[in-house]
Coordinates of C-alpha atoms and ligand atoms in Angstrom, one line a residue:
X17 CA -27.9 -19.8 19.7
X18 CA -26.7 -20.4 23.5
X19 CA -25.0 -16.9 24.6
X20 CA -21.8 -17.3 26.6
X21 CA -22.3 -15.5 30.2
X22 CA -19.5 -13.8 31.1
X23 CA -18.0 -11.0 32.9
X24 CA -15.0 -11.3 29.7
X25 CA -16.8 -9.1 27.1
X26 CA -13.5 -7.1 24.4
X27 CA -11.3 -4.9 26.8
X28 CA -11.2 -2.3 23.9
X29 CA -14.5 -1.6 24.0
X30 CA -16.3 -3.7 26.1
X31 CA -17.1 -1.5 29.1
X32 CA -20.5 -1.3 28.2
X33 CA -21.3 -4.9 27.8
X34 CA -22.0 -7.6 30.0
X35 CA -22.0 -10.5 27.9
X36 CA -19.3 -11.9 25.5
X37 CA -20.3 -11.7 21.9
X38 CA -21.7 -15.3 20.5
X39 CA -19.5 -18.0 18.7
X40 CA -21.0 -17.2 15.6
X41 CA -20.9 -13.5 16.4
X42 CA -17.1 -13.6 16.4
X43 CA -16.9 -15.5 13.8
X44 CA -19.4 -12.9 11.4
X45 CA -17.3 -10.4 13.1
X46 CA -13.3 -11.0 13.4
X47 CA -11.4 -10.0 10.5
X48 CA -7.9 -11.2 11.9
X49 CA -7.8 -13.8 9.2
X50 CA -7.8 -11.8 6.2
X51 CA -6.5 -8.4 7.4
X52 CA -3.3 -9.5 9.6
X53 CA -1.6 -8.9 6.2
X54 CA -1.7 -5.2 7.0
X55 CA 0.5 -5.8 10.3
X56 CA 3.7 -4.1 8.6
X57 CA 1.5 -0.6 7.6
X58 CA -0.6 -1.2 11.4
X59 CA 2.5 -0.8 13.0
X60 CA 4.1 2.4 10.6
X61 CA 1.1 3.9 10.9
X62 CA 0.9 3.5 15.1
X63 CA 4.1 4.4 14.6
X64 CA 3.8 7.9 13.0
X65 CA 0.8 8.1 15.3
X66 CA 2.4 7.8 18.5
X67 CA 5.4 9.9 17.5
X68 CA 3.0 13.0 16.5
X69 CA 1.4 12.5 19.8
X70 CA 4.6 12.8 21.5
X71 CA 5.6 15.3 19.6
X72 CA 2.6 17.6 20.1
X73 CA 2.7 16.8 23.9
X74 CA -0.8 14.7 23.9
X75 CA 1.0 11.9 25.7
X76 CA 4.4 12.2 27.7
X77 CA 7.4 10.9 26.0
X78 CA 8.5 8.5 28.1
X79 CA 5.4 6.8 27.7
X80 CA 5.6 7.2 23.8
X81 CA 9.3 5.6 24.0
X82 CA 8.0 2.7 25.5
X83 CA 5.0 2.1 23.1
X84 CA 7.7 2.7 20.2
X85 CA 9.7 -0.4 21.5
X86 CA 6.8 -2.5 22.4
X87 CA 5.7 -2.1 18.2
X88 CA 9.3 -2.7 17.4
X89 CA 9.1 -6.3 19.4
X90 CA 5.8 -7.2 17.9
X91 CA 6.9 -6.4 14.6
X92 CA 9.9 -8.7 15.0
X93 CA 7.7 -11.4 16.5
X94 CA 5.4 -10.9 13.6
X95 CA 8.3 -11.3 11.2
X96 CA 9.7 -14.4 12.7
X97 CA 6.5 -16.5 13.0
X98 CA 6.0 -15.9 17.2
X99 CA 3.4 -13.6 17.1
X100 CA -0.1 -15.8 17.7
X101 CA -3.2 -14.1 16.2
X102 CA -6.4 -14.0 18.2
X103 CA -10.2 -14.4 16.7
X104 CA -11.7 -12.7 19.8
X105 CA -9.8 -9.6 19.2
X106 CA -11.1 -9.3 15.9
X107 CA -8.5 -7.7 13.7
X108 CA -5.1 -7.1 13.4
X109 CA -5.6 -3.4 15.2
X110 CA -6.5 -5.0 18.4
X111 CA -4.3 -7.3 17.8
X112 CA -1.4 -5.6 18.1
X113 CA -2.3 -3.5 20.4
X114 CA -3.2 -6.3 22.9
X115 CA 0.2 -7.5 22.3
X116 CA 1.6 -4.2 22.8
X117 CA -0.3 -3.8 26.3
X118 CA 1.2 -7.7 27.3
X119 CA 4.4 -6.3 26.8
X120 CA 4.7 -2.6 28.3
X121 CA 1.4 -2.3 30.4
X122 CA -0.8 0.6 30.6
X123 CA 1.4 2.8 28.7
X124 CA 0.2 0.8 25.6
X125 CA -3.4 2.3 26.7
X126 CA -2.4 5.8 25.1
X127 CA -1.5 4.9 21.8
X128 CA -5.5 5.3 21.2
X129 CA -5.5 8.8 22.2
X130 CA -6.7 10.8 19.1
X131 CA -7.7 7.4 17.2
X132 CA -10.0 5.7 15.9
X133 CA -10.1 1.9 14.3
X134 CA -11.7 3.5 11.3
X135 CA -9.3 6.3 10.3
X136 CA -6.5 3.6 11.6
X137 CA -7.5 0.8 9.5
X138 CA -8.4 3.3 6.4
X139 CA -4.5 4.6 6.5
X140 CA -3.4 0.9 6.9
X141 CA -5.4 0.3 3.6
X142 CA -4.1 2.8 2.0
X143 CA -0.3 2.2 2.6
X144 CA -1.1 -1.5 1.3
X145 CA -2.4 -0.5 -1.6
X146 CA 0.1 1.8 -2.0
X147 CA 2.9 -1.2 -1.6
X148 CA 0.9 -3.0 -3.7
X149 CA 1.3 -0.6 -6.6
X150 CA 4.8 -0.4 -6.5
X151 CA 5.4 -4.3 -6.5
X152 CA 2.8 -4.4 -9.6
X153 CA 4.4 -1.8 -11.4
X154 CA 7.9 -3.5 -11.4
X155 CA 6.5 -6.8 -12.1
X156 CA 4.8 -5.1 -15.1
X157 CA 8.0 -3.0 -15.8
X158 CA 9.6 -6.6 -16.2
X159 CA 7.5 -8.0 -18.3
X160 CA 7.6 -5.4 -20.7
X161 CA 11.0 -5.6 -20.8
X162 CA 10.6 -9.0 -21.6
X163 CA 8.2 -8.2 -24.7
X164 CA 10.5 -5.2 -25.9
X165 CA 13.3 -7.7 -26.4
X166 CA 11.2 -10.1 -27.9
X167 CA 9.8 -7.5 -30.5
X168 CA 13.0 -6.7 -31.0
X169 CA 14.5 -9.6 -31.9
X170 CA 11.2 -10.3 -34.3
X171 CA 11.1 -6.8 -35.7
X172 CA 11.7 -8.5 -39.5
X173 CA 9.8 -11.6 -38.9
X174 CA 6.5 -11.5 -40.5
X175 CA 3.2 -13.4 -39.5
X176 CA -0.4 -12.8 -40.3
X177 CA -2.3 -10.3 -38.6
X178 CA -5.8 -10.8 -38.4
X179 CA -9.1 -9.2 -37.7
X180 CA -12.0 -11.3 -37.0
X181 CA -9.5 -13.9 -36.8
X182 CA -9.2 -14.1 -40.3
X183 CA -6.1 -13.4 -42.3
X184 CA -5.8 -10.0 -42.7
X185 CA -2.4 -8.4 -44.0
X186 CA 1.0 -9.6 -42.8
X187 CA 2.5 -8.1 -40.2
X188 CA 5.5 -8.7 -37.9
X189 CA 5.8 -10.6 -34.7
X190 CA 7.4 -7.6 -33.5
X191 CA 4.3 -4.9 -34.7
X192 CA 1.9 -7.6 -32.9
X193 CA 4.0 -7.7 -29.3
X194 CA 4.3 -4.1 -29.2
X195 CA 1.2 -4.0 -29.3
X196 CA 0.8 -5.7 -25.6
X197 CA 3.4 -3.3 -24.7
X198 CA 1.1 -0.1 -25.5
X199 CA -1.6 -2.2 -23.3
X200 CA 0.5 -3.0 -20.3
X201 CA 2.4 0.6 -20.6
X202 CA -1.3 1.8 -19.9
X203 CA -1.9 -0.2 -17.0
X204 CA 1.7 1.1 -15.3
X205 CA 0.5 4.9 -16.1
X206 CA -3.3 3.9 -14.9
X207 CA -1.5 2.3 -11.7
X208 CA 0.5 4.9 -11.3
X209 CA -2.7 7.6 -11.5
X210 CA -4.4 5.9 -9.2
X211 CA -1.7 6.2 -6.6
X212 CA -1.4 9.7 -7.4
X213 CA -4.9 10.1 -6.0
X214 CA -5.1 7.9 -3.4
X215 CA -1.8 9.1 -1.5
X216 CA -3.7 11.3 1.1
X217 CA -3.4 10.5 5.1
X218 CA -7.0 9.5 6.7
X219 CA -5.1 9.5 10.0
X220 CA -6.5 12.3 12.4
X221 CA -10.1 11.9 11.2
X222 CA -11.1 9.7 14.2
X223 CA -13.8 8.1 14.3
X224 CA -15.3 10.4 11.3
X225 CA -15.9 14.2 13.5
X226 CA -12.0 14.5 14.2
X227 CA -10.9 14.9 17.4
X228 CA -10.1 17.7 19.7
X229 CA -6.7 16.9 20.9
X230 CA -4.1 19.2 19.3
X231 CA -2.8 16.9 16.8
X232 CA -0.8 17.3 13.6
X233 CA -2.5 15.6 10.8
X234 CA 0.9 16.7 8.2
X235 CA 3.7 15.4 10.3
X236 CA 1.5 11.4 10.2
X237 CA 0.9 12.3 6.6
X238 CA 5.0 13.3 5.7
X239 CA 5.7 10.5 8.2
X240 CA 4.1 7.9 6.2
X241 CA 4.5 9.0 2.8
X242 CA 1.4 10.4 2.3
X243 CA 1.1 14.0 0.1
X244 CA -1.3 15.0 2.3
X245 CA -4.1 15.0 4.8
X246 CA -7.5 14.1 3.3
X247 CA -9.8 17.2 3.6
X248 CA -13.1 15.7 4.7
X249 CA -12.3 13.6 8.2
X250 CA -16.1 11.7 6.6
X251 CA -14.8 11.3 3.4
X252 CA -11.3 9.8 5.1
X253 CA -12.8 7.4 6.9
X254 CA -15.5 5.7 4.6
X255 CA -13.7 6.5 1.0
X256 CA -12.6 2.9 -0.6
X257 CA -12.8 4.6 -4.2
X258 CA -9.1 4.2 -3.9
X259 CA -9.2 0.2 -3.5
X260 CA -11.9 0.2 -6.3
X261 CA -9.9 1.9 -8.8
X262 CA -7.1 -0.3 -7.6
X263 CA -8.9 -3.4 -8.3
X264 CA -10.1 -1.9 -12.0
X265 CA -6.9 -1.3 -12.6
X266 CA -5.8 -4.7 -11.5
X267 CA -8.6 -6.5 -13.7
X268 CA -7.8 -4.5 -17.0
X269 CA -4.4 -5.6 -17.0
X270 CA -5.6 -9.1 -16.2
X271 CA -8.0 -8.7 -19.8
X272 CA -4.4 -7.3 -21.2
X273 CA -2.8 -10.4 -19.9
X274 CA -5.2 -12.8 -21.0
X275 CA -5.9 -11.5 -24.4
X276 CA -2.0 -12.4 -24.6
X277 CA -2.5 -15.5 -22.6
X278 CA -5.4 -16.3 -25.2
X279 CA -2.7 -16.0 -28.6
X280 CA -0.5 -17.9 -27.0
X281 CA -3.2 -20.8 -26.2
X282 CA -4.1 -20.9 -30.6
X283 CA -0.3 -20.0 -31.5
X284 CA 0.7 -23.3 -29.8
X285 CA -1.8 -25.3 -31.7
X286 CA -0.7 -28.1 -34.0
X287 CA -3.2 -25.8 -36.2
X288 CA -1.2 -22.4 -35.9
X289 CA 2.1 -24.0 -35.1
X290 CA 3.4 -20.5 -34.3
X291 CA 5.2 -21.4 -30.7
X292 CA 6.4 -23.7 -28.7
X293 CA 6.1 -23.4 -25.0
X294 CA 9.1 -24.6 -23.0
X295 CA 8.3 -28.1 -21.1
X296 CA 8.6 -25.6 -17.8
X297 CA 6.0 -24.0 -18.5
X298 CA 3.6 -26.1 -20.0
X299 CA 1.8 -29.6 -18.7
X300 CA 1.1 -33.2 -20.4
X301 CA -2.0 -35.4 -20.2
X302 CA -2.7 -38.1 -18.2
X303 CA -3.7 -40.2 -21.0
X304 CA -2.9 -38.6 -24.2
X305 CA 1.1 -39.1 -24.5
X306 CA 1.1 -36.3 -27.3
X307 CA -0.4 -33.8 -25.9
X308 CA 1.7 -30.9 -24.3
X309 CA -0.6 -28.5 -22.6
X310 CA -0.3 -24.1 -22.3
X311 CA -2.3 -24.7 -18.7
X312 CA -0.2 -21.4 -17.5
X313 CA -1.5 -19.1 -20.3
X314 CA -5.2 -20.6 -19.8
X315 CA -4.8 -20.1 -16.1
X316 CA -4.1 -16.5 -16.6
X317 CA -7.0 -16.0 -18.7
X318 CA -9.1 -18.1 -16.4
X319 CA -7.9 -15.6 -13.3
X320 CA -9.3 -12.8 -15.1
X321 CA -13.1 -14.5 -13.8
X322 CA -11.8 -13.3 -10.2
X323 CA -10.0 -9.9 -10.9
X324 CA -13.8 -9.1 -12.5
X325 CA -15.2 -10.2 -9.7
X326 CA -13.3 -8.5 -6.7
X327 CA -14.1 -5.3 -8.6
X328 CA -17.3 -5.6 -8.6
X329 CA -17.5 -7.0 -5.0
X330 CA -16.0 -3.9 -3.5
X331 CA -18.3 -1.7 -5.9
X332 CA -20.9 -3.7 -4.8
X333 CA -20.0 -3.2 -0.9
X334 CA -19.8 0.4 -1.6
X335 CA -23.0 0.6 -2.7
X336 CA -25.6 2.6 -0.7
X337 CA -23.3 2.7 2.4
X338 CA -24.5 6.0 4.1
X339 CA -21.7 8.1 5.7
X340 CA -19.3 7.4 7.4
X341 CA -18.0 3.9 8.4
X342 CA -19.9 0.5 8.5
X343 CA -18.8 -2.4 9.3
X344 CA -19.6 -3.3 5.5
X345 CA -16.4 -1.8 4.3
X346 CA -14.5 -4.3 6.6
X347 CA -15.1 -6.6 3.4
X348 CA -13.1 -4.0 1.6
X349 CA -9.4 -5.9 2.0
X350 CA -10.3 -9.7 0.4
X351 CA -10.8 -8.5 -2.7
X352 CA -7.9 -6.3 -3.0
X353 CA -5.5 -8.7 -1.8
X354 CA -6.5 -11.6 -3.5
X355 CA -6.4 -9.3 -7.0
X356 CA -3.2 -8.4 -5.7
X357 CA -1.9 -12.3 -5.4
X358 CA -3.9 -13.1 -8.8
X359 CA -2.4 -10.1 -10.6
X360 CA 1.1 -10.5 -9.8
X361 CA 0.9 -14.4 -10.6
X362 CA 0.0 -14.1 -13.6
X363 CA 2.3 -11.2 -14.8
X364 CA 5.6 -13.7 -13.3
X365 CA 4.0 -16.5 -15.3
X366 CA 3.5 -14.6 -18.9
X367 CA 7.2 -13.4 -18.1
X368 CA 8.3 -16.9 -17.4
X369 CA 6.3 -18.4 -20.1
X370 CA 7.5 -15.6 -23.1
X371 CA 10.8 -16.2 -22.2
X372 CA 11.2 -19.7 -22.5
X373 CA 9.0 -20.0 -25.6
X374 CA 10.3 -20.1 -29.0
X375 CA 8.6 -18.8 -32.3
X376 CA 8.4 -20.4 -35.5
X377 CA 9.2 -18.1 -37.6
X378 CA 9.2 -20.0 -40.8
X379 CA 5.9 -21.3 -40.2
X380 CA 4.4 -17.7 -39.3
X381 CA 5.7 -16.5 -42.4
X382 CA 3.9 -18.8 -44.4
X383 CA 1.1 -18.3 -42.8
X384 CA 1.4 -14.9 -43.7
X385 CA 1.3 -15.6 -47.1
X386 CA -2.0 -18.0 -47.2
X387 CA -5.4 -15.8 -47.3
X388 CA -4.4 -13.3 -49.9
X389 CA -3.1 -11.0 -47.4
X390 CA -1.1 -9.1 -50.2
X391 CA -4.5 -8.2 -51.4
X392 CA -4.6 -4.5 -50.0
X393 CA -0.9 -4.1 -51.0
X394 CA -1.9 -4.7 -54.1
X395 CA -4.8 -2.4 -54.2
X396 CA -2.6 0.2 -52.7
X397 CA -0.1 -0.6 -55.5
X398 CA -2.8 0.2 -57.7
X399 CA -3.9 3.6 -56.4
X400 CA -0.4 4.7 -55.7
X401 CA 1.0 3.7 -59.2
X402 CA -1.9 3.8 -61.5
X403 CA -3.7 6.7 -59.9
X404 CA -7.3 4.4 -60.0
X405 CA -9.7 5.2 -57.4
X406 CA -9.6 3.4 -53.9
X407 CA -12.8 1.5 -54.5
X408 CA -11.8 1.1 -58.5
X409 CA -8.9 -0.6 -57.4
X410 CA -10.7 -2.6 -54.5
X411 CA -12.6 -4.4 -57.1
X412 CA -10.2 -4.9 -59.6
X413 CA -8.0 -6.5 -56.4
X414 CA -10.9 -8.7 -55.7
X415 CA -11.2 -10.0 -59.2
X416 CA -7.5 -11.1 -59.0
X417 CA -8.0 -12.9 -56.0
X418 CA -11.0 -14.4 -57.1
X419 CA -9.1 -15.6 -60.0
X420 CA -5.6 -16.9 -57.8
X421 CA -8.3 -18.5 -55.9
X422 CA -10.3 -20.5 -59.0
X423 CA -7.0 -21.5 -59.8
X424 CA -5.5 -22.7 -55.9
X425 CA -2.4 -20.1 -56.1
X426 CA -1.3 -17.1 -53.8
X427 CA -1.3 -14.1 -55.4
X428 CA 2.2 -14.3 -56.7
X429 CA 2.0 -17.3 -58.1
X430 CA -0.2 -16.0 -60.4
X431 CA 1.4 -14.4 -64.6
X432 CA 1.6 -11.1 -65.3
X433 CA -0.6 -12.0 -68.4
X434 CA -3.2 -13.1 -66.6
X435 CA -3.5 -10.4 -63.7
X436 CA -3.0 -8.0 -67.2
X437 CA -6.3 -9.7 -68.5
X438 CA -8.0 -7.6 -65.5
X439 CA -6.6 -4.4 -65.9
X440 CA -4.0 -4.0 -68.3
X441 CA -1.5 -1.0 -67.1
X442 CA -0.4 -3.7 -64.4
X443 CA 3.7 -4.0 -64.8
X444 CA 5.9 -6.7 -63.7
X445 CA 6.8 -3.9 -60.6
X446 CA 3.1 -5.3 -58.7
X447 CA 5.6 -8.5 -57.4
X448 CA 7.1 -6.6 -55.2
X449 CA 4.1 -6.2 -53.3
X450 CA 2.5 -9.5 -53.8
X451 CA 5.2 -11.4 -51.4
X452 CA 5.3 -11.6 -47.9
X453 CA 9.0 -11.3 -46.9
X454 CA 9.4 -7.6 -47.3
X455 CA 6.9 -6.1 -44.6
Ligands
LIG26 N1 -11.6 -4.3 11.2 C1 -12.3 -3.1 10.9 C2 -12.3 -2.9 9.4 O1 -11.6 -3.5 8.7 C3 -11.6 -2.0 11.6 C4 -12.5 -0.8 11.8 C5 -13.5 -1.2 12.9 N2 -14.3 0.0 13.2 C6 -15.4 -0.1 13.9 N3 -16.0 1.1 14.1 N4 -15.9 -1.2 14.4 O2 -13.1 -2.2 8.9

């Protein structure tokens, strides 16, 4: 590969170079593409930075004034669309603060005092992720609400409830969506642990040794939100533990959405004829008329392929990196943000999808009622009336259905004579058991 001669090698920290790095060099090598998304937390955290080193007298204040305007301007050029990205100055660190030397001069030269890229960009991270939590949480927030109301309103109807996907006993709709509920109140308390944990400033560890300058490492942690300092200025800098439990967190939710995503797939079967998904939310065939398709609900379960994979990308990265930074973890931010995008997709579209579908609950109940799924009732009825043994009254149970089944009738269909031929204290009370409708 041809090297490109030139006396232009990266003014922020190309003083001991000669040549400029190779095409495909810069391409291996700039990050701008993926990690401008951090320019809002680049620019709090220079921000909080520059401020502290005002305050502590590292650099004078008029200086600082002027670097705090120039971040204002290039955060309102980033905003409106006039702010143009470069390739050859890698990421959105040197980005900005390219930007920021274009527009006040030299001045812009300080805001590096005391800083490295790698506690910079590790703090960026962090306040993403951090954002990131917060806009997950509501969306989940929502669409538990969503399935609260829903179990609500379908607290009385009943349906089957399976295991193994068999019939099993009836339950209600509104047992079975509280259910997700539990799953996705998990995910909001294991978002909201790993936030807890990760909330801890890298800022001030340099480039992993600290730095000498008198800084103050709790006013840029207070100043961005932060609980604290991190302890270790190694550990601050390399640590992505924080974007790996971020991205677990992010894929078990996913499983949580598309074990949902999945019931919703058979429930709108011609088969299970449970719901019906609103024309908004679903998609037809190009050449079958009939056909009316739950594409969103399969596309959340087929997103679930990627949250896996992010996670184990970045525990993959992680893997074997010896203190403190490499250039590895610059790989760190892909993964998160697309689990991020996937994530929150798919939690809008089971909210938008849930509430525009409607169940039927007619057919669910007499669904309910096909498979025997009385049959522990009526064991139960058996134990709790007739005192008989739990696995006395199993068997008994099972020659009844055995018999409702010779003769092609649900349990209820069946005489008192004839479930009297079996075991003989059986009154006319074991009805009320043997029907669905009263859960
Ligand atoms: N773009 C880099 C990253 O995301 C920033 C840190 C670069 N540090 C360095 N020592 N080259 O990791």
């Amino acid at each position: 590969m041809k090297k490109q001669k030139s006396g232009t090698s990266n003014t922020m920290w190309g003083g001991r170079f000669e040549d400029k790095p190779s095409d495909i060099m810069e391409q291996i090598n700039a990050s701008i593409g993926i990690d401008k998304r951090l320019w809002r937390q680049d620019i709090a955290g220079s921000m909080a930075h520059c401020e502290m080193l005002a305050a502590q007298g590292i650099i004078p204040k008029a200086d600082a004034k002027k670097i705090l305007k120039g971040l204002e301007q290039i955060e309102r050029e980033i905003e409106t669309g006039a702010f143009t990205f470069k390739r050859e100055l890698e990421d959105i660190h040197m980005n900005v603060e390219a930007r920021l030397k274009e527009i006040i001069g030299d001045a812009a030269g300080k805001l590096h005092t005391a800083r490295s890229r790698n506690d910079q960009v590790a703090t960026d991270f962090r306040l993403w992720v951090r954002d990131a939590i917060d806009e997950l949480s509501l969306l989940i927030c929502d669409l538990t609400d969503t399935l609260k109301d829903l179990a609500k309103k379908h607290k009385k109807d009943a349906m089957p409830g399976f295991t193994h996907l068999q019939a099993a006993q009836p339950v209600t709709l509104g047992m079975h969506l509280e259910a997700y509920v539990q799953m996705l109140e998990r995910d909001l308390s294991r978002f909201s642990d790993c936030r807890a944990r990760m909330n801890e400033c890298p800022l001030g560890s340099a480039a992993l040794a600290g730095t000498p300058y008198p800084i103050d490492r709790k006013a840029t942690a207070k100043a961005l939100g932060f609980d604290r300092p991190t302890a270790s200025t190694m550990d601050g800098v390399s640590a992505r533990d924080f974007a790996a439990e971020f991205l677990f967190a992010c894929a078990q939710c996913g499983v949580h959405l598309s074990r949902l995503a999945e019931e919703i797939i058979l429930w709108s079967t011609t088969q299970f004829g449970f719901v019906r998904l609103s024309d908004s939310w679903s998609t037809g065939s190009s050449i079958m008329p009939q056909k009316k398709n739950p594409d969103a609900a399969e596309l959340i379960r087929g997103k679930t392929g990627r949250l896996h994979g992010n996670l184990i990308n970045l525990l993959t990265v992680q893997k074997a990196l010896p203190l403190a930074y490499n250039k590895d973890l610059q790989e760190d931010k892909e993964p998160v943000f697309d689990s991020f995008d996937t994530l929150s997709l798919g939690l809008q579209a089971m909210r938008g999808m849930l509430e525009s579908a409607s169940f039927n609950t007619a057919r669910m109940l007499e669904a309910a009622e096909d498979g025997f799924t009385t049959a522990t009732r009526l064991a139960d009825w058996l134990v709790m009336e007739l005192g008989i043994p739990f696995r006395e009254a199993h068997h008994i149970t099972g020659t009844i259905v055995k018999m409702a089944e010779n003769k092609g009738c649900k349990l209820h269909e069946l005489a008192l004579s004839e479930m009297q031929g079996v075991e003989k204290r059986i009154t006319q009370d074991i009805f009320r058991v043997l029907r669905v409708k009263k859960v």
